[in-house]
Amino acid sequence: KIMASRHYLQSGLEAMIALTGTHIMLTITSDLYGIFAPAPQNNNNEVFDARHYQNVSKFVKNMYSSPRLTTESVQLSESVTFEDAHAICRTRSEVNEAFRALQALNPQCLSDPTCINVQPKAESIEFTYSLHQKYAGSMTVRSLLVLDAHLVQIRGDKNAESNFEITRMEERW
């Protein structure tokens, strides 16, 4: 009986030593990797995309409060379309005029537009924003704004800076 107990005790001790040794080796290996492994590289494409998406959000926020529909890196294409329950516009000048006229209703964002979906498409990206607006001081409207945009290079070479160009806007009430 004592021999069996001593055997189990010795087996348990060996298992504990093996586990402790494994733990120490994994800890040392992890620490060395943390010290000597190369630092993670910034993904320039992710930074680039985040900046452009922020600019689209800024464009959406400003489009109802300013008659000028452009920002530093987001602009309307010449053939942009805009549709909502009350208007259909088919060119940049018509869209600009519609939003200029909208200023008579004193639109206000009750909360910042929230991008709720970004969907890559064949040649463009579709953004969907949730809007909460107030018009004429009393009429409150919740809607979705769907934008199609594509990147347009400022200069001809492939490494040139790019801007988003809005090709379609649809406000769904």
PDB file of C-alpha atoms in Angstrom, residues 11-141:
ATOM      1  CA  SER A  11       3.986  10.254 -10.744  1.00  0.00           C
ATOM      2  CA  GLY A  12       2.044  13.328  -9.595  1.00  0.00           C
ATOM      3  CA  LEU A  13       5.280  15.126  -8.725  1.00  0.00           C
ATOM      4  CA  GLU A  14       6.766  14.287 -12.144  1.00  0.00           C
ATOM      5  CA  ALA A  15       3.622  15.571 -13.879  1.00  0.00           C
ATOM      6  CA  MET A  16       3.724  18.792 -11.839  1.00  0.00           C
ATOM      7  CA  ILE A  17       7.413  19.313 -12.700  1.00  0.00           C
ATOM      8  CA  ALA A  18       6.682  18.709 -16.396  1.00  0.00           C
ATOM      9  CA  LEU A  19       3.788  21.216 -16.353  1.00  0.00           C
ATOM     10  CA  THR A  20       5.865  23.794 -14.497  1.00  0.00           C
ATOM     11  CA  GLY A  21       8.731  23.326 -16.961  1.00  0.00           C
ATOM     12  CA  THR A  22       6.381  23.686 -19.913  1.00  0.00           C
ATOM     13  CA  HIS A  23       4.873  26.835 -18.412  1.00  0.00           C
ATOM     14  CA  ILE A  24       8.332  28.350 -17.839  1.00  0.00           C
ATOM     15  CA  MET A  25       9.449  27.540 -21.402  1.00  0.00           C
ATOM     16  CA  LEU A  26       6.290  29.024 -22.938  1.00  0.00           C
ATOM     17  CA  THR A  27       6.662  32.162 -20.818  1.00  0.00           C
ATOM     18  CA  ILE A  28      10.309  32.615 -21.830  1.00  0.00           C
ATOM     19  CA  THR A  29       9.505  31.978 -25.497  1.00  0.00           C
ATOM     20  CA  SER A  30       6.630  34.481 -25.408  1.00  0.00           C
ATOM     21  CA  ASP A  31       8.785  37.107 -23.697  1.00  0.00           C
ATOM     22  CA  LEU A  32      11.611  36.645 -26.219  1.00  0.00           C
ATOM     23  CA  TYR A  33       9.190  36.887 -29.119  1.00  0.00           C
ATOM     24  CA  GLY A  34       7.794  40.105 -27.667  1.00  0.00           C
ATOM     25  CA  ILE A  35      11.293  41.552 -27.355  1.00  0.00           C
ATOM     26  CA  PHE A  36      12.872  40.418 -30.627  1.00  0.00           C
ATOM     27  CA  ALA A  37       9.966  39.990 -33.066  1.00  0.00           C
ATOM     28  CA  PRO A  38       9.599  42.710 -35.711  1.00  0.00           C
ATOM     29  CA  ALA A  39       7.113  45.433 -34.835  1.00  0.00           C
ATOM     30  CA  PRO A  40       3.792  45.162 -36.674  1.00  0.00           C
ATOM     31  CA  GLN A  41       3.656  47.339 -39.746  1.00  0.00           C
ATOM     32  CA  ASN A  42       0.923  49.926 -40.201  1.00  0.00           C
ATOM     33  CA  ASN A  43      -1.379  48.909 -42.986  1.00  0.00           C
ATOM     34  CA  ASN A  44      -1.316  52.087 -45.073  1.00  0.00           C
ATOM     35  CA  ASN A  45      -4.420  50.963 -46.960  1.00  0.00           C
ATOM     36  CA  GLU A  46      -6.408  50.747 -43.712  1.00  0.00           C
ATOM     37  CA  VAL A  47      -5.260  54.231 -42.658  1.00  0.00           C
ATOM     38  CA  PHE A  48      -6.068  55.512 -46.146  1.00  0.00           C
ATOM     39  CA  ASP A  49      -9.524  53.898 -46.093  1.00  0.00           C
ATOM     40  CA  ALA A  50     -10.313  55.186 -42.598  1.00  0.00           C
ATOM     41  CA  ARG A  51      -9.413  58.741 -43.629  1.00  0.00           C
ATOM     42  CA  HIS A  52     -11.622  58.543 -46.718  1.00  0.00           C
ATOM     43  CA  TYR A  53     -14.535  57.060 -44.756  1.00  0.00           C
ATOM     44  CA  GLN A  54     -14.229  59.856 -42.187  1.00  0.00           C
ATOM     45  CA  ASN A  55     -14.329  62.368 -45.037  1.00  0.00           C
ATOM     46  CA  VAL A  56     -17.493  60.791 -46.457  1.00  0.00           C
ATOM     47  CA  SER A  57     -19.113  61.010 -43.005  1.00  0.00           C
ATOM     48  CA  LYS A  58     -18.083  64.672 -42.775  1.00  0.00           C
ATOM     49  CA  PHE A  59     -19.557  65.253 -46.244  1.00  0.00           C
ATOM     50  CA  VAL A  60     -22.881  63.662 -45.195  1.00  0.00           C
ATOM     51  CA  LYS A  61     -23.040  65.751 -42.012  1.00  0.00           C
ATOM     52  CA  ASN A  62     -22.321  68.970 -43.915  1.00  0.00           C
ATOM     53  CA  MET A  63     -24.554  68.335 -46.932  1.00  0.00           C
ATOM     54  CA  TYR A  64     -27.740  69.321 -45.081  1.00  0.00           C
ATOM     55  CA  SER A  65     -26.267  72.299 -43.238  1.00  0.00           C
ATOM     56  CA  SER A  66     -24.417  73.926 -46.130  1.00  0.00           C
ATOM     57  CA  PRO A  67     -25.548  74.677 -49.665  1.00  0.00           C
ATOM     58  CA  ARG A  68     -22.057  73.734 -50.895  1.00  0.00           C
ATOM     59  CA  LEU A  69     -21.868  69.976 -51.483  1.00  0.00           C
ATOM     60  CA  THR A  70     -18.152  69.332 -51.427  1.00  0.00           C
ATOM     61  CA  THR A  71     -15.370  68.790 -48.920  1.00  0.00           C
ATOM     62  CA  GLU A  72     -11.618  68.593 -49.283  1.00  0.00           C
ATOM     63  CA  SER A  73     -11.707  65.018 -50.569  1.00  0.00           C
ATOM     64  CA  VAL A  74     -15.334  64.233 -51.401  1.00  0.00           C
ATOM     65  CA  GLN A  75     -17.156  65.734 -54.347  1.00  0.00           C
ATOM     66  CA  LEU A  76     -20.189  65.126 -56.509  1.00  0.00           C
ATOM     67  CA  SER A  77     -19.672  63.648 -59.958  1.00  0.00           C
ATOM     68  CA  GLU A  78     -20.992  65.667 -62.877  1.00  0.00           C
ATOM     69  CA  SER A  79     -23.656  62.986 -63.502  1.00  0.00           C
ATOM     70  CA  VAL A  80     -24.630  62.415 -59.845  1.00  0.00           C
ATOM     71  CA  THR A  81     -28.232  61.496 -59.106  1.00  0.00           C
ATOM     72  CA  PHE A  82     -30.230  62.247 -55.976  1.00  0.00           C
ATOM     73  CA  GLU A  83     -33.630  60.795 -55.155  1.00  0.00           C
ATOM     74  CA  ASP A  84     -35.941  61.118 -52.183  1.00  0.00           C
ATOM     75  CA  ALA A  85     -39.698  61.136 -51.629  1.00  0.00           C
ATOM     76  CA  HIS A  86     -39.997  64.696 -53.023  1.00  0.00           C
ATOM     77  CA  ALA A  87     -37.241  65.123 -55.605  1.00  0.00           C
ATOM     78  CA  ILE A  88     -35.314  63.448 -58.378  1.00  0.00           C
ATOM     79  CA  CYS A  89     -32.182  65.263 -59.548  1.00  0.00           C
ATOM     80  CA  ARG A  90     -29.942  64.007 -62.333  1.00  0.00           C
ATOM     81  CA  THR A  91     -26.886  66.305 -62.506  1.00  0.00           C
ATOM     82  CA  ARG A  92     -24.488  68.014 -60.110  1.00  0.00           C
ATOM     83  CA  SER A  93     -26.069  71.408 -60.766  1.00  0.00           C
ATOM     84  CA  GLU A  94     -29.604  70.073 -60.074  1.00  0.00           C
ATOM     85  CA  VAL A  95     -28.452  68.403 -56.840  1.00  0.00           C
ATOM     86  CA  ASN A  96     -26.640  71.558 -55.732  1.00  0.00           C
ATOM     87  CA  GLU A  97     -29.749  73.632 -56.462  1.00  0.00           C
ATOM     88  CA  ALA A  98     -32.009  71.219 -54.547  1.00  0.00           C
ATOM     89  CA  PHE A  99     -29.804  71.381 -51.455  1.00  0.00           C
ATOM     90  CA  ARG A 100     -29.474  75.175 -51.790  1.00  0.00           C
ATOM     91  CA  ALA A 101     -33.280  75.425 -51.830  1.00  0.00           C
ATOM     92  CA  LEU A 102     -33.497  73.036 -48.861  1.00  0.00           C
ATOM     93  CA  GLN A 103     -31.717  75.664 -46.751  1.00  0.00           C
ATOM     94  CA  ALA A 104     -35.025  77.569 -46.610  1.00  0.00           C
ATOM     95  CA  LEU A 105     -36.288  74.798 -44.282  1.00  0.00           C
ATOM     96  CA  ASN A 106     -33.317  75.299 -41.935  1.00  0.00           C
ATOM     97  CA  PRO A 107     -32.239  71.624 -41.748  1.00  0.00           C
ATOM     98  CA  GLN A 108     -30.494  70.567 -38.538  1.00  0.00           C
ATOM     99  CA  CYS A 109     -28.819  67.287 -37.602  1.00  0.00           C
ATOM    100  CA  LEU A 110     -30.349  66.134 -34.310  1.00  0.00           C
ATOM    101  CA  SER A 111     -27.581  63.530 -34.080  1.00  0.00           C
ATOM    102  CA  ASP A 112     -24.489  62.955 -36.171  1.00  0.00           C
ATOM    103  CA  PRO A 113     -25.141  60.790 -39.222  1.00  0.00           C
ATOM    104  CA  THR A 114     -24.144  57.213 -38.440  1.00  0.00           C
ATOM    105  CA  CYS A 115     -22.613  54.997 -41.092  1.00  0.00           C
ATOM    106  CA  ILE A 116     -24.435  51.687 -40.645  1.00  0.00           C
ATOM    107  CA  ASN A 117     -23.160  49.823 -43.712  1.00  0.00           C
ATOM    108  CA  VAL A 118     -20.255  49.957 -46.155  1.00  0.00           C
ATOM    109  CA  GLN A 119     -20.650  47.595 -49.078  1.00  0.00           C
ATOM    110  CA  PRO A 120     -18.030  47.242 -51.842  1.00  0.00           C
ATOM    111  CA  LYS A 121     -19.559  46.966 -55.296  1.00  0.00           C
ATOM    112  CA  ALA A 122     -17.945  46.308 -58.674  1.00  0.00           C
ATOM    113  CA  GLU A 123     -16.593  49.800 -59.380  1.00  0.00           C
ATOM    114  CA  SER A 124     -17.777  51.689 -56.308  1.00  0.00           C
ATOM    115  CA  ILE A 125     -18.538  51.547 -52.608  1.00  0.00           C
ATOM    116  CA  GLU A 126     -22.046  51.881 -51.214  1.00  0.00           C
ATOM    117  CA  PHE A 127     -22.378  53.712 -47.889  1.00  0.00           C
ATOM    118  CA  THR A 128     -25.595  53.689 -45.863  1.00  0.00           C
ATOM    119  CA  TYR A 129     -26.113  56.360 -43.205  1.00  0.00           C
ATOM    120  CA  SER A 130     -28.801  56.679 -40.579  1.00  0.00           C
ATOM    121  CA  LEU A 131     -30.005  60.291 -40.361  1.00  0.00           C
ATOM    122  CA  HIS A 132     -32.056  62.143 -37.755  1.00  0.00           C
ATOM    123  CA  GLN A 133     -32.951  65.612 -39.044  1.00  0.00           C
ATOM    124  CA  LYS A 134     -35.161  68.502 -38.052  1.00  0.00           C
ATOM    125  CA  TYR A 135     -36.703  70.826 -40.665  1.00  0.00           C
ATOM    126  CA  ALA A 136     -38.440  74.199 -40.279  1.00  0.00           C
ATOM    127  CA  GLY A 137     -37.871  74.125 -36.531  1.00  0.00           C
ATOM    128  CA  SER A 138     -40.443  71.431 -35.834  1.00  0.00           C
ATOM    129  CA  MET A 139     -40.626  68.581 -38.370  1.00  0.00           C
ATOM    130  CA  THR A 140     -38.428  65.649 -37.301  1.00  0.00           C
ATOM    131  CA  VAL A 141     -37.443  63.029 -39.876  1.00  0.00           C
TER     132      VAL A 141
END
